[in-house]
PDB file of C-alpha atoms in Angstrom:
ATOM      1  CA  UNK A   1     -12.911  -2.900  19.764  1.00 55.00           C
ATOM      2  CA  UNK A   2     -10.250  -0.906  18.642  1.00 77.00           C
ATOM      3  CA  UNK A   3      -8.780  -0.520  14.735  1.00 85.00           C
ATOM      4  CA  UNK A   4      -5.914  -2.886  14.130  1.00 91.00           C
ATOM      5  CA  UNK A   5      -2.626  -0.948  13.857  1.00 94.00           C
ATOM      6  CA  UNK A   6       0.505  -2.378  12.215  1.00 96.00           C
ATOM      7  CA  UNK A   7       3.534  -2.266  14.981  1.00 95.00           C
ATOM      8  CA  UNK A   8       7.207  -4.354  14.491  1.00 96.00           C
ATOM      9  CA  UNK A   9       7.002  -6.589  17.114  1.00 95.00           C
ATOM     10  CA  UNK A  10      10.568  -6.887  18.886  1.00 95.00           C
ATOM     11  CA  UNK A  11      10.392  -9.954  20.685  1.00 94.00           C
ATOM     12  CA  UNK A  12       7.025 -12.278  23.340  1.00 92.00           C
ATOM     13  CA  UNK A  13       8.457 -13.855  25.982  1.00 91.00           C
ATOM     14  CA  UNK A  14       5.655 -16.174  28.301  1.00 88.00           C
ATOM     15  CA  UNK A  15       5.375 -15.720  32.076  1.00 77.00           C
ATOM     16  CA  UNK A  16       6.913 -17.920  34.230  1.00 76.00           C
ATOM     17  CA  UNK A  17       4.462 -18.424  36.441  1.00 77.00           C
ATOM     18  CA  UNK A  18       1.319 -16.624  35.199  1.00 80.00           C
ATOM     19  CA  UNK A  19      -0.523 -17.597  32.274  1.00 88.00           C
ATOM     20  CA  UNK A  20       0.666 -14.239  30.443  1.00 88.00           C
ATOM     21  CA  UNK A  21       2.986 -13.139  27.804  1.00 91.00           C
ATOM     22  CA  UNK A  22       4.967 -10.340  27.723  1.00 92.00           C
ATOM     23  CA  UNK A  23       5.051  -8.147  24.142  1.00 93.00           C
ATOM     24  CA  UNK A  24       7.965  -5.872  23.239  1.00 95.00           C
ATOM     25  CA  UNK A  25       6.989  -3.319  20.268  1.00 95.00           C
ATOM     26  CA  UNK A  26       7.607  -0.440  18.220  1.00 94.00           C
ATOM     27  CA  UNK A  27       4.874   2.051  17.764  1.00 91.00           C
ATOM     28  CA  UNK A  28       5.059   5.490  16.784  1.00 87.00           C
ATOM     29  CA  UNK A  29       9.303   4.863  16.386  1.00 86.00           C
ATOM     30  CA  UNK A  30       9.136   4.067  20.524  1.00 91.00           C
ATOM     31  CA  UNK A  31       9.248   1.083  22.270  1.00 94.00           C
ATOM     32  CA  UNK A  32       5.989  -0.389  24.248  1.00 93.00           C
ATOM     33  CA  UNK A  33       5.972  -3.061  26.326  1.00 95.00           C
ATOM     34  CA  UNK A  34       2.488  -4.629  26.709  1.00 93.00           C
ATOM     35  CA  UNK A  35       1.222  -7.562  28.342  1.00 92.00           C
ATOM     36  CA  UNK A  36      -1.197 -10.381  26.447  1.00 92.00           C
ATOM     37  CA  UNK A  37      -2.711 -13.943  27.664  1.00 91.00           C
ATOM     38  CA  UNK A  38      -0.567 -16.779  26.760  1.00 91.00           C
ATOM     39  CA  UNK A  39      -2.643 -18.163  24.804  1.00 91.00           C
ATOM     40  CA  UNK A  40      -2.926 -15.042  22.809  1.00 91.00           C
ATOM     41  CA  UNK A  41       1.084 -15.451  22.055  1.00 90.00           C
ATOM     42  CA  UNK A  42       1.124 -19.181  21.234  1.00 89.00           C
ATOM     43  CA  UNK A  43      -1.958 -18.550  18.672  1.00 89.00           C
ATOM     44  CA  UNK A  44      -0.309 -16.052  16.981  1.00 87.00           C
ATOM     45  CA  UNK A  45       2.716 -18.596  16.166  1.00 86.00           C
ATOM     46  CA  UNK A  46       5.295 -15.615  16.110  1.00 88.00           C
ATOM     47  CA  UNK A  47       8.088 -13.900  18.161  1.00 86.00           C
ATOM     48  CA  UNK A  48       9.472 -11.209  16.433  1.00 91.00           C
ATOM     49  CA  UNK A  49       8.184  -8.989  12.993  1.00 94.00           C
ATOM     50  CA  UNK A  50       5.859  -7.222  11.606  1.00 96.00           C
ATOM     51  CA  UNK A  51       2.403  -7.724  12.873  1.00 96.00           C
ATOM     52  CA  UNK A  52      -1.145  -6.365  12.786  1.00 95.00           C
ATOM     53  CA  UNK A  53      -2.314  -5.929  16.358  1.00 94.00           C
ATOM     54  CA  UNK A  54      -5.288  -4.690  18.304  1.00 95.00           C
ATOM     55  CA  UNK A  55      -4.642  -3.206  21.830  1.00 94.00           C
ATOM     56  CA  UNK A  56      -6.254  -1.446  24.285  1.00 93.00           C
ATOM     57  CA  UNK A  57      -5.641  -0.412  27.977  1.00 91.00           C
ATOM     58  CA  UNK A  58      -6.486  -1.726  31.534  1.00 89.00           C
ATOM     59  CA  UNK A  59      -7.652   0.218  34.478  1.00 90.00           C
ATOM     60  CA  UNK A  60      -4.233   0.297  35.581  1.00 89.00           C
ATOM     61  CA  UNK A  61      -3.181   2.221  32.328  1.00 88.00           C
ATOM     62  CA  UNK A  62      -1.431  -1.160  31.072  1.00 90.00           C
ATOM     63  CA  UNK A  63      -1.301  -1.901  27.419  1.00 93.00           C
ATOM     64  CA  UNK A  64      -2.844  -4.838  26.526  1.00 93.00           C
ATOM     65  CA  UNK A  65      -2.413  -6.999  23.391  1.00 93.00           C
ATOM     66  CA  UNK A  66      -6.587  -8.468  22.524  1.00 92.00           C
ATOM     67  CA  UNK A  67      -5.388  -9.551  19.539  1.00 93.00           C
ATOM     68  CA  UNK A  68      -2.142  -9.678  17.029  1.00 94.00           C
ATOM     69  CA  UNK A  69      -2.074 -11.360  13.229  1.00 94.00           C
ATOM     70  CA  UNK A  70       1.881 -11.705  11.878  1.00 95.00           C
ATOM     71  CA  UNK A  71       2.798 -10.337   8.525  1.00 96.00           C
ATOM     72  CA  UNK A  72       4.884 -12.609   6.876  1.00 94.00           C
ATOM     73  CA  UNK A  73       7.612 -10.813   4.381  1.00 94.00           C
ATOM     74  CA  UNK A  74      10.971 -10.400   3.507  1.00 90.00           C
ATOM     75  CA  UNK A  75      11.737  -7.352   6.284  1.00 91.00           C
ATOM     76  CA  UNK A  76      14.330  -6.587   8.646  1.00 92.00           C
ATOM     77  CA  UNK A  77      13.114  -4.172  11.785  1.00 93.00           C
ATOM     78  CA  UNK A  78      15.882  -1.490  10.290  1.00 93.00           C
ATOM     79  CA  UNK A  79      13.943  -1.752   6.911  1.00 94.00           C
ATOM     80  CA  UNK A  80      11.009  -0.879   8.883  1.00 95.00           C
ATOM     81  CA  UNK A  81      12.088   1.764  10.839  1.00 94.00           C
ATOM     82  CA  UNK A  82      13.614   3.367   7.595  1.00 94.00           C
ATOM     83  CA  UNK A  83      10.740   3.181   5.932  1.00 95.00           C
ATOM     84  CA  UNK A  84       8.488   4.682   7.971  1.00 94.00           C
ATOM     85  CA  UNK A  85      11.015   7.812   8.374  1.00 93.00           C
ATOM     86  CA  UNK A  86      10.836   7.668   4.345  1.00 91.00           C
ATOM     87  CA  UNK A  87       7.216   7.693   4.657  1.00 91.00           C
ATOM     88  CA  UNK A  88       5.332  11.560   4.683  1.00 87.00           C
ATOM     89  CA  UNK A  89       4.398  12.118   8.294  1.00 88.00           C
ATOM     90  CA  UNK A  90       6.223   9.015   9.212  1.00 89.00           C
ATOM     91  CA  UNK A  91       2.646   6.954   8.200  1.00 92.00           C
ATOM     92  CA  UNK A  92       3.022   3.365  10.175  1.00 94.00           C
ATOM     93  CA  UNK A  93      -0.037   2.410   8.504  1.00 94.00           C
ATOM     94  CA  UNK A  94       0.525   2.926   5.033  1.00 96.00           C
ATOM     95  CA  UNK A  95       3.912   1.281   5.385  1.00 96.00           C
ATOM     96  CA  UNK A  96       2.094  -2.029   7.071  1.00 96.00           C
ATOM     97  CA  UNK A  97      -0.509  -1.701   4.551  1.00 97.00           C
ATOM     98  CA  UNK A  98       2.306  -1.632   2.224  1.00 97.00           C
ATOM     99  CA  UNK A  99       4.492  -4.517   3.173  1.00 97.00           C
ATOM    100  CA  UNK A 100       0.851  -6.778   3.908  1.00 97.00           C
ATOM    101  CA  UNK A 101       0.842  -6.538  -0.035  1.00 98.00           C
ATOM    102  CA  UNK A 102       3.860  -7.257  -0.650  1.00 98.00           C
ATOM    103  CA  UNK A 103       3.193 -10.447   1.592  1.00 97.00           C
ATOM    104  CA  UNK A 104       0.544 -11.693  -0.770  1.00 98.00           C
ATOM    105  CA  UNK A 105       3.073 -12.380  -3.726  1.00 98.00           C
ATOM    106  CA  UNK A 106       4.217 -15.686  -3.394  1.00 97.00           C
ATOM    107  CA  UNK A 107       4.458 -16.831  -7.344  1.00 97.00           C
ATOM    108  CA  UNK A 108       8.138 -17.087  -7.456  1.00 96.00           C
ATOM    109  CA  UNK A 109       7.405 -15.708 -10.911  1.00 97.00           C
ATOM    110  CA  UNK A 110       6.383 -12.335  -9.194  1.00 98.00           C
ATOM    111  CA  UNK A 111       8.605 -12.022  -6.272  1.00 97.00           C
ATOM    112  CA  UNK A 112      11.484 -10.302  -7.734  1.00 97.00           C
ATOM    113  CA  UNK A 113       9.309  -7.447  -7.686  1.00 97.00           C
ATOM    114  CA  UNK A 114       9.316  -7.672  -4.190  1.00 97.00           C
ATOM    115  CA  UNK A 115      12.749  -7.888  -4.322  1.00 96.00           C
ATOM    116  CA  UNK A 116      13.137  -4.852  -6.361  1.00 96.00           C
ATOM    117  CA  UNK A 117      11.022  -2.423  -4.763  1.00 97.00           C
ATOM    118  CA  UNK A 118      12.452  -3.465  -0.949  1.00 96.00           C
ATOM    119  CA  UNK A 119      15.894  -3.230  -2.226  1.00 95.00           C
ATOM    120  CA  UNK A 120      16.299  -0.103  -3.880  1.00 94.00           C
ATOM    121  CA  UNK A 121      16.426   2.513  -1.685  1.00 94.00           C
ATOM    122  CA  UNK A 122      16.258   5.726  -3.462  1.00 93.00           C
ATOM    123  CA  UNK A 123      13.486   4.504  -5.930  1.00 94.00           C
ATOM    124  CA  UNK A 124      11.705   3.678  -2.729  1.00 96.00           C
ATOM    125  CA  UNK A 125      12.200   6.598  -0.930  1.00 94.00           C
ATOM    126  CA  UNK A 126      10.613   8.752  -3.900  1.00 93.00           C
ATOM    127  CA  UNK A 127       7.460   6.328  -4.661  1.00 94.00           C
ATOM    128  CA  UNK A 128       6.884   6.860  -0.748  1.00 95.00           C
ATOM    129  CA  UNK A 129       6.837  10.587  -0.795  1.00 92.00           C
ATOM    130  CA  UNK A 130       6.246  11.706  -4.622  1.00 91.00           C
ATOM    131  CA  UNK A 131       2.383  13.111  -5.416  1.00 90.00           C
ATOM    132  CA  UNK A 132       0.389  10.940  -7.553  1.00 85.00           C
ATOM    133  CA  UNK A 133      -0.847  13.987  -9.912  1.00 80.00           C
ATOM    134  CA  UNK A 134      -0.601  17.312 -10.019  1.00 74.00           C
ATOM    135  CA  UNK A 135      -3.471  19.531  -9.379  1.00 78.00           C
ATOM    136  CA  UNK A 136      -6.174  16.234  -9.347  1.00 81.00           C
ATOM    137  CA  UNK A 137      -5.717  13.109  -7.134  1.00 88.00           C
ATOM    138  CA  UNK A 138      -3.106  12.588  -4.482  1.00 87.00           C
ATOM    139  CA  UNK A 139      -1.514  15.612  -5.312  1.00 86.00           C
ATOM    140  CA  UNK A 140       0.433  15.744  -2.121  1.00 90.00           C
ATOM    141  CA  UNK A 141       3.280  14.830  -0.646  1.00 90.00           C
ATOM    142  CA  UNK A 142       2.922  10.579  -0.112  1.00 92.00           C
ATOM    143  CA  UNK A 143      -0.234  10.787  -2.287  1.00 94.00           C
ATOM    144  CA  UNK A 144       1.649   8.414  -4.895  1.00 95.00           C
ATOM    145  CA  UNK A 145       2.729   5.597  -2.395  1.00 96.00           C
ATOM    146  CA  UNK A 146      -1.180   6.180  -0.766  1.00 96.00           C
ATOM    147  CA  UNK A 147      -3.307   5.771  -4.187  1.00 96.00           C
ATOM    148  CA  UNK A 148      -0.656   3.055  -5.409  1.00 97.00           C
ATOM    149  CA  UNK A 149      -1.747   1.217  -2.333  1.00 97.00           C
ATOM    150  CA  UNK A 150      -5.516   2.055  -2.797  1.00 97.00           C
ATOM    151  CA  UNK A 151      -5.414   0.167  -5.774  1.00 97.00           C
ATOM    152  CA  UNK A 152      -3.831  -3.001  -5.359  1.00 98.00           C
ATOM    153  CA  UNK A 153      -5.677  -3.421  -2.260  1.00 98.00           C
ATOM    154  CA  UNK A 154      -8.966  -3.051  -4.378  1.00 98.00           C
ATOM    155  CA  UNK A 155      -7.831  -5.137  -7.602  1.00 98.00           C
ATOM    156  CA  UNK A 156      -6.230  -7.484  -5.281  1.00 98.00           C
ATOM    157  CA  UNK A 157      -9.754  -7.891  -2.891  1.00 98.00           C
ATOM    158  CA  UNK A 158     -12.127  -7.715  -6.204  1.00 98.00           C
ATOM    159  CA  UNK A 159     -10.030  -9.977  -8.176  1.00 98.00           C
ATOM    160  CA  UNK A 160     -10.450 -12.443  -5.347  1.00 97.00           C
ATOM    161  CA  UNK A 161     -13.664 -12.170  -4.770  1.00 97.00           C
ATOM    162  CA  UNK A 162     -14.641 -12.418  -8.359  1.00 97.00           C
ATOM    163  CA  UNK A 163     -13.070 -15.521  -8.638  1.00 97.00           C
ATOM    164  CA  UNK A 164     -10.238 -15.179 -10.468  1.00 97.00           C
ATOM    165  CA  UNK A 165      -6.837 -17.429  -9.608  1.00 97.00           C
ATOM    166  CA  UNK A 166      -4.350 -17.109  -7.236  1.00 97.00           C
ATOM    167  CA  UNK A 167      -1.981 -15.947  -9.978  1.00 97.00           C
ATOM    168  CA  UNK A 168      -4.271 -13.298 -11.796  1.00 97.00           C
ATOM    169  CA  UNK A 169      -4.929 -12.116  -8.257  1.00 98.00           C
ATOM    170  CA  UNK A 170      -1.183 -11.463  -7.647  1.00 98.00           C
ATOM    171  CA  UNK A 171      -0.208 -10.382 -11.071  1.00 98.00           C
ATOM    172  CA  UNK A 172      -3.156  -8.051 -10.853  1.00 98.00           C
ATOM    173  CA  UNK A 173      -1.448  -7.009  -7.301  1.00 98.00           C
ATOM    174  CA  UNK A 174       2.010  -5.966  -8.544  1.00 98.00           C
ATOM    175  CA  UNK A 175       0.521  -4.238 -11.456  1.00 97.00           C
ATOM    176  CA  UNK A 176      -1.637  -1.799  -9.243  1.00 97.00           C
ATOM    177  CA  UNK A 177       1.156  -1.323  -6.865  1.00 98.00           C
ATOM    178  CA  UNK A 178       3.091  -0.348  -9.272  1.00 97.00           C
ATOM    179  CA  UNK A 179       1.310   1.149 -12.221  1.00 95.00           C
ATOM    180  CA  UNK A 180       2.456   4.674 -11.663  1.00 93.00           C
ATOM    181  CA  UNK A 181       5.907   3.829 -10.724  1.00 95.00           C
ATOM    182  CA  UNK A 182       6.570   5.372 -13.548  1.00 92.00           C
ATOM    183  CA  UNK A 183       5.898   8.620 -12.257  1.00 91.00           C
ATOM    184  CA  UNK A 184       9.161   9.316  -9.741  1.00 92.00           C
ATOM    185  CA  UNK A 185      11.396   8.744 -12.995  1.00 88.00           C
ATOM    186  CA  UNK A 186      11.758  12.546 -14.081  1.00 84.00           C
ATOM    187  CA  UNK A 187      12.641  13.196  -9.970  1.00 85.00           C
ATOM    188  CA  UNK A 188      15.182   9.735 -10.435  1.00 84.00           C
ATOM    189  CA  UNK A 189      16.156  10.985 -13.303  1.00 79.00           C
ATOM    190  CA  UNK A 190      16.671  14.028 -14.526  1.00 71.00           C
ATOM    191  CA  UNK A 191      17.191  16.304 -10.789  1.00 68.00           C
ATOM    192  CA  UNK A 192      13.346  17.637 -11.138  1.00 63.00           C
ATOM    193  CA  UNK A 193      11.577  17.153  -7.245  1.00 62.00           C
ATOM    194  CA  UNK A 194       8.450  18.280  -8.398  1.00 65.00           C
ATOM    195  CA  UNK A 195       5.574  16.599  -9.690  1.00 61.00           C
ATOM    196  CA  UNK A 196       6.211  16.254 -14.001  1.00 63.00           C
ATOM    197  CA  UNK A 197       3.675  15.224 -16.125  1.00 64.00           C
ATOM    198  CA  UNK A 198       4.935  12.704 -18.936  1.00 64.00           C
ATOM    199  CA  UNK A 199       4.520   9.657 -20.185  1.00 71.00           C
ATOM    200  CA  UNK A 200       4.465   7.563 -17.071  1.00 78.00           C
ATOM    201  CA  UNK A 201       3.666   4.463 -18.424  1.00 82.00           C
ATOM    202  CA  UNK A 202       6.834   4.203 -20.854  1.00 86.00           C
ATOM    203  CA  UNK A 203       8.409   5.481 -17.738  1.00 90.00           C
ATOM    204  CA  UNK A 204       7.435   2.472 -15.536  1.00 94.00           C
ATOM    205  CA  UNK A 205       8.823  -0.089 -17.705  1.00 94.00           C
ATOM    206  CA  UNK A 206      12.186   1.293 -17.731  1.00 93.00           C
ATOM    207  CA  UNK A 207      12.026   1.157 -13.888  1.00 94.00           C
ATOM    208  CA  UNK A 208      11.213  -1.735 -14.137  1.00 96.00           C
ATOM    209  CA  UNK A 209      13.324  -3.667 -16.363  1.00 95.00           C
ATOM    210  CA  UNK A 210      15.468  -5.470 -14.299  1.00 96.00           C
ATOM    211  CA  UNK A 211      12.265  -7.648 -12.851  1.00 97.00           C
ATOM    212  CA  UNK A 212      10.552  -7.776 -16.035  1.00 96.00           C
ATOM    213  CA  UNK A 213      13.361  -9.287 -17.604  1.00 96.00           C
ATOM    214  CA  UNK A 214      14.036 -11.907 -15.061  1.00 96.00           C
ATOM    215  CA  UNK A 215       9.958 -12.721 -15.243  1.00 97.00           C
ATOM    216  CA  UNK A 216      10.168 -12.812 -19.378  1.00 96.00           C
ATOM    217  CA  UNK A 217      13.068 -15.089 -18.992  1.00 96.00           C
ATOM    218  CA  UNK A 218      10.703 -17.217 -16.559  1.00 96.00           C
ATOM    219  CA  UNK A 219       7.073 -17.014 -17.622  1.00 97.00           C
ATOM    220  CA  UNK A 220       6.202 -15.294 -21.158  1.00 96.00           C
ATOM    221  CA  UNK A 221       2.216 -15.585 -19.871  1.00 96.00           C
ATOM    222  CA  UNK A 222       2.474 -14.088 -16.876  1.00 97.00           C
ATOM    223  CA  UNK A 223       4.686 -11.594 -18.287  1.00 97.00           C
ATOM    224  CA  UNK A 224       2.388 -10.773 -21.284  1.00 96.00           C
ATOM    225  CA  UNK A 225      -0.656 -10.614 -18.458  1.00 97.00           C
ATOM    226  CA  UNK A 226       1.363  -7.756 -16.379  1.00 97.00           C
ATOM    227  CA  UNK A 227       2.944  -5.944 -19.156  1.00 96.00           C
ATOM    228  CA  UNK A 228      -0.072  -5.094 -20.656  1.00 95.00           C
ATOM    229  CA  UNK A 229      -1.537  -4.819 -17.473  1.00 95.00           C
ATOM    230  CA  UNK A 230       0.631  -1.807 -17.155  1.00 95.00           C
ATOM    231  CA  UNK A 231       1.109  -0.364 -20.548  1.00 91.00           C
ATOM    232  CA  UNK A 232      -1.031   2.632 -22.164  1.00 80.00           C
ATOM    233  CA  UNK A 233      -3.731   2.010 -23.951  1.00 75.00           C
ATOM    234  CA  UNK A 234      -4.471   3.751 -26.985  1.00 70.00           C
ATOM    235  CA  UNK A 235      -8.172   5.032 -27.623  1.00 67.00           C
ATOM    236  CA  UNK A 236     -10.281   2.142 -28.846  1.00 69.00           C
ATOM    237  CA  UNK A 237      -8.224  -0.906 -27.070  1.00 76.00           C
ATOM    238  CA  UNK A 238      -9.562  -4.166 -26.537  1.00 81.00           C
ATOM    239  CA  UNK A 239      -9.066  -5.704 -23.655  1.00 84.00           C
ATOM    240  CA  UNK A 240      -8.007  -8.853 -23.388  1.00 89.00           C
ATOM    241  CA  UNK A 241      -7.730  -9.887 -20.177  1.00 93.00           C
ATOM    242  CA  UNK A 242     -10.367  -9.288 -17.686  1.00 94.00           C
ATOM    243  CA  UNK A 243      -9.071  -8.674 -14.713  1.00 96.00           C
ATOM    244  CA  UNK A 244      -7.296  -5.426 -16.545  1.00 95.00           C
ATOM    245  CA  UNK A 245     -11.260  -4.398 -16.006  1.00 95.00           C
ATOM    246  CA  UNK A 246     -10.658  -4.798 -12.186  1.00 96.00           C
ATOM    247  CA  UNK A 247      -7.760  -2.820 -11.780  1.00 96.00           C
ATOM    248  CA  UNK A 248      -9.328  -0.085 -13.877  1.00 94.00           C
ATOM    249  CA  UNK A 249     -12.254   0.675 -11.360  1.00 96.00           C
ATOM    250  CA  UNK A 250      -9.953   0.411  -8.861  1.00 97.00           C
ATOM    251  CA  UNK A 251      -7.372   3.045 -10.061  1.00 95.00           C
ATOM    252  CA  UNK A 252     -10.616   4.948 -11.072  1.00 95.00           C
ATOM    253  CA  UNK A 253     -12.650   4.315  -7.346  1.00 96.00           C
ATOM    254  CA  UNK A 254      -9.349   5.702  -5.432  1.00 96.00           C
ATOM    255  CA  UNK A 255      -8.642   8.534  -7.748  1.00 93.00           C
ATOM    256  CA  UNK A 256     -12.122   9.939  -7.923  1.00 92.00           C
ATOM    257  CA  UNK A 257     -12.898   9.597  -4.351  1.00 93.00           C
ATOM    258  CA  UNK A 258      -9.558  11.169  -3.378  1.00 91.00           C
ATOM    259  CA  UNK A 259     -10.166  14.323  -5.409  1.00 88.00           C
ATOM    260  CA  UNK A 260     -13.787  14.198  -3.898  1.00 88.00           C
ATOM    261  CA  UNK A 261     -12.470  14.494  -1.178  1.00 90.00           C
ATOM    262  CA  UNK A 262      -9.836  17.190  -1.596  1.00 87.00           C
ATOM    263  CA  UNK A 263     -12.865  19.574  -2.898  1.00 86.00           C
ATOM    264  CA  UNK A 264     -14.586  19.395   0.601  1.00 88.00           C
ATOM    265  CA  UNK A 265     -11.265  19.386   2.584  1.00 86.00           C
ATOM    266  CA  UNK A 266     -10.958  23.213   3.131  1.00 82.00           C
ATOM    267  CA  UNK A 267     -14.928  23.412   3.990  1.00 88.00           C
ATOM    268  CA  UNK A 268     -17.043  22.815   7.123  1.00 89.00           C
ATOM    269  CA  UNK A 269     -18.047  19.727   8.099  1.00 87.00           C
ATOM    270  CA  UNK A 270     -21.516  20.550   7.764  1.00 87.00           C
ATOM    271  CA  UNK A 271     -21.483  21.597   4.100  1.00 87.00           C
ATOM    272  CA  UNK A 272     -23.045  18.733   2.157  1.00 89.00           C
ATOM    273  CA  UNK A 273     -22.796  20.204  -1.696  1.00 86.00           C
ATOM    274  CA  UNK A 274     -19.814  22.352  -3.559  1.00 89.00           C
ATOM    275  CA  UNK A 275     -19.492  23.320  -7.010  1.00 88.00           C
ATOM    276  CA  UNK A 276     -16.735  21.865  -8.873  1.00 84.00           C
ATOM    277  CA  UNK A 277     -15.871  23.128 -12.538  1.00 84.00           C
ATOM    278  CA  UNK A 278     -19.026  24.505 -13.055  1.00 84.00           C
ATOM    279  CA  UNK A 279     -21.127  21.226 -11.939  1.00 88.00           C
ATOM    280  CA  UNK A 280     -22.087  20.065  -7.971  1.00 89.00           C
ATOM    281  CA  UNK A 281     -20.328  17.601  -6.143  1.00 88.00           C
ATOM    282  CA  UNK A 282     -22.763  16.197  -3.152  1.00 89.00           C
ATOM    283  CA  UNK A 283     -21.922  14.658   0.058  1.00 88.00           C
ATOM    284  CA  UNK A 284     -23.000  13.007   3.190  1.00 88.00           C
ATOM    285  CA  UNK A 285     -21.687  12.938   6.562  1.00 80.00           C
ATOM    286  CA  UNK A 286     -22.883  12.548   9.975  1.00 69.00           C
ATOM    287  CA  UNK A 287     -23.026  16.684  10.468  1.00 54.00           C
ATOM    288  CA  UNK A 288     -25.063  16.304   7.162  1.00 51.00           C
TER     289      UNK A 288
END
């Protein structure tokens, strides 16, 4: 079956007479019109949003919804739209990925950092299309909104499967998405575009200050779990919470395999080894 993609769904209406459903949404910034069972559309328990949705095509070149799962957050179909033009190479997928996240915060603690992040434009406009680093991970245009996204899907995934609560598991969530934040600030700032180095972390909680001090006002343990969550830590720290441990590997996983990556991007597919900095970096792939 195919991938599920992420697509705003504009409006199902059911068949009058045939147990059908007709699907109106946007792909790709165009409209589709699609058809699905009935009981496809009253499962789903949805008209209009943003959706994940599996579709494929009849003989008769008709798309066909198999299967669609709603995404339930805060998001107007211009907010979409907009952010998906922010987005480099207009990435539906990232953005969906994105706003599934965002979905997962429901500690009312926590959601004015949904709030935050939805609402201001031109801060979100910059974490969508600034590079992560700037000559190792992500260091492309979008590679800070992609690895920011790597890692609170990982933390957010591990944390759950490890067992940890509902509210680790979220506070854990915003502080991966946003634990680099701190990185567009120079380009917010202080009129520099390109990638700066700097300290990032100081630089994230001053972006963030309006939500952190609504949350200290709120919940001083939550708070003290995502502020160090997303400070720097000197050489020699003790951690003290362990699901700081989770979000580690996972900003570690996504940046390592991302630069990985980038070392075998300009090569054939069949080359399985390069040298990096003096020491060999092995792969395998199906050309292997």
């Amino acid at each position: 079956m195919n991938k599920p993609i992420f697509v705003w769904v504009k409006n199902i209406q059911f068949g009058a007479h045939l147990p059908t459903a007709n699907c109106d949404f946007i792909s790709s910034n165009n409209v589709v019109n699609a058809i699905m069972t009935a009981e496809t559309a009253r499962n789903c328990q949805f008209t209009h949003g943003l959706a994940q949705m599996v579709i494929a095509h009849d003989y008769q070149g008709n798309t066909v919804v198999c299967a669609v799962k709603p995404v339930h957050i805060q998001c107007t179909e211009g907010q979409f739209i907009k952010m998906v033009n922010f987005s480099h190479n207009k990435n539906e997928g990232l953005v969906g990925r994105f706003l599934k996240l965002l979905s997962f915060v429901s500690v009312k603690e926590l959601l004015p950092f949904v709030v935050f992040i939805l609402n201001n434009e031109e801060v979100l406009k910059l974490f969508m299309r600034s590079e992560a680093s700037f000559k190792h991970h992500h260091c492309y245009l979008g590679g800070l909104f992609e690895h920011s996204i790597e890692v609170a899907e990982m933390t957010y995934q591990n944390a759950k499967h490890l067992g940890h609560s509902d509210i680790e598991c979220q506070t854990g969530l915003v502080a991966a998405l946003f634990h680099d934040i701190g990185k567009i600030y120079p380009a917010l700032n202080m009129n520099n575009e390109k990638y700066c180095s700097g300290p990032h972390e100081s630089y994230t909680f001053a972006l963030l200050a309006k939500p952190l001090g609504e949350l200290g006002s709120r919940n001083s343990r939550i708070f003290s779990m995502l502020t160090e969550l997303l400070a720097g830590k000197p050489y020699g720290h003790k951690t003290r919470y362990p699901i700081e441990h989770v979000l580690k590997q996972a900003d570690r996983s996504s940046a390592e395999s991302n630069y990985a990556k980038i070392q075998f991007d300009a090569l054939p597919s069949h080359y399985y080894f390069t040298k990096v900095n003096g020491n060999v970096m092995y792969r395998l792939n199906s050309a292997s």
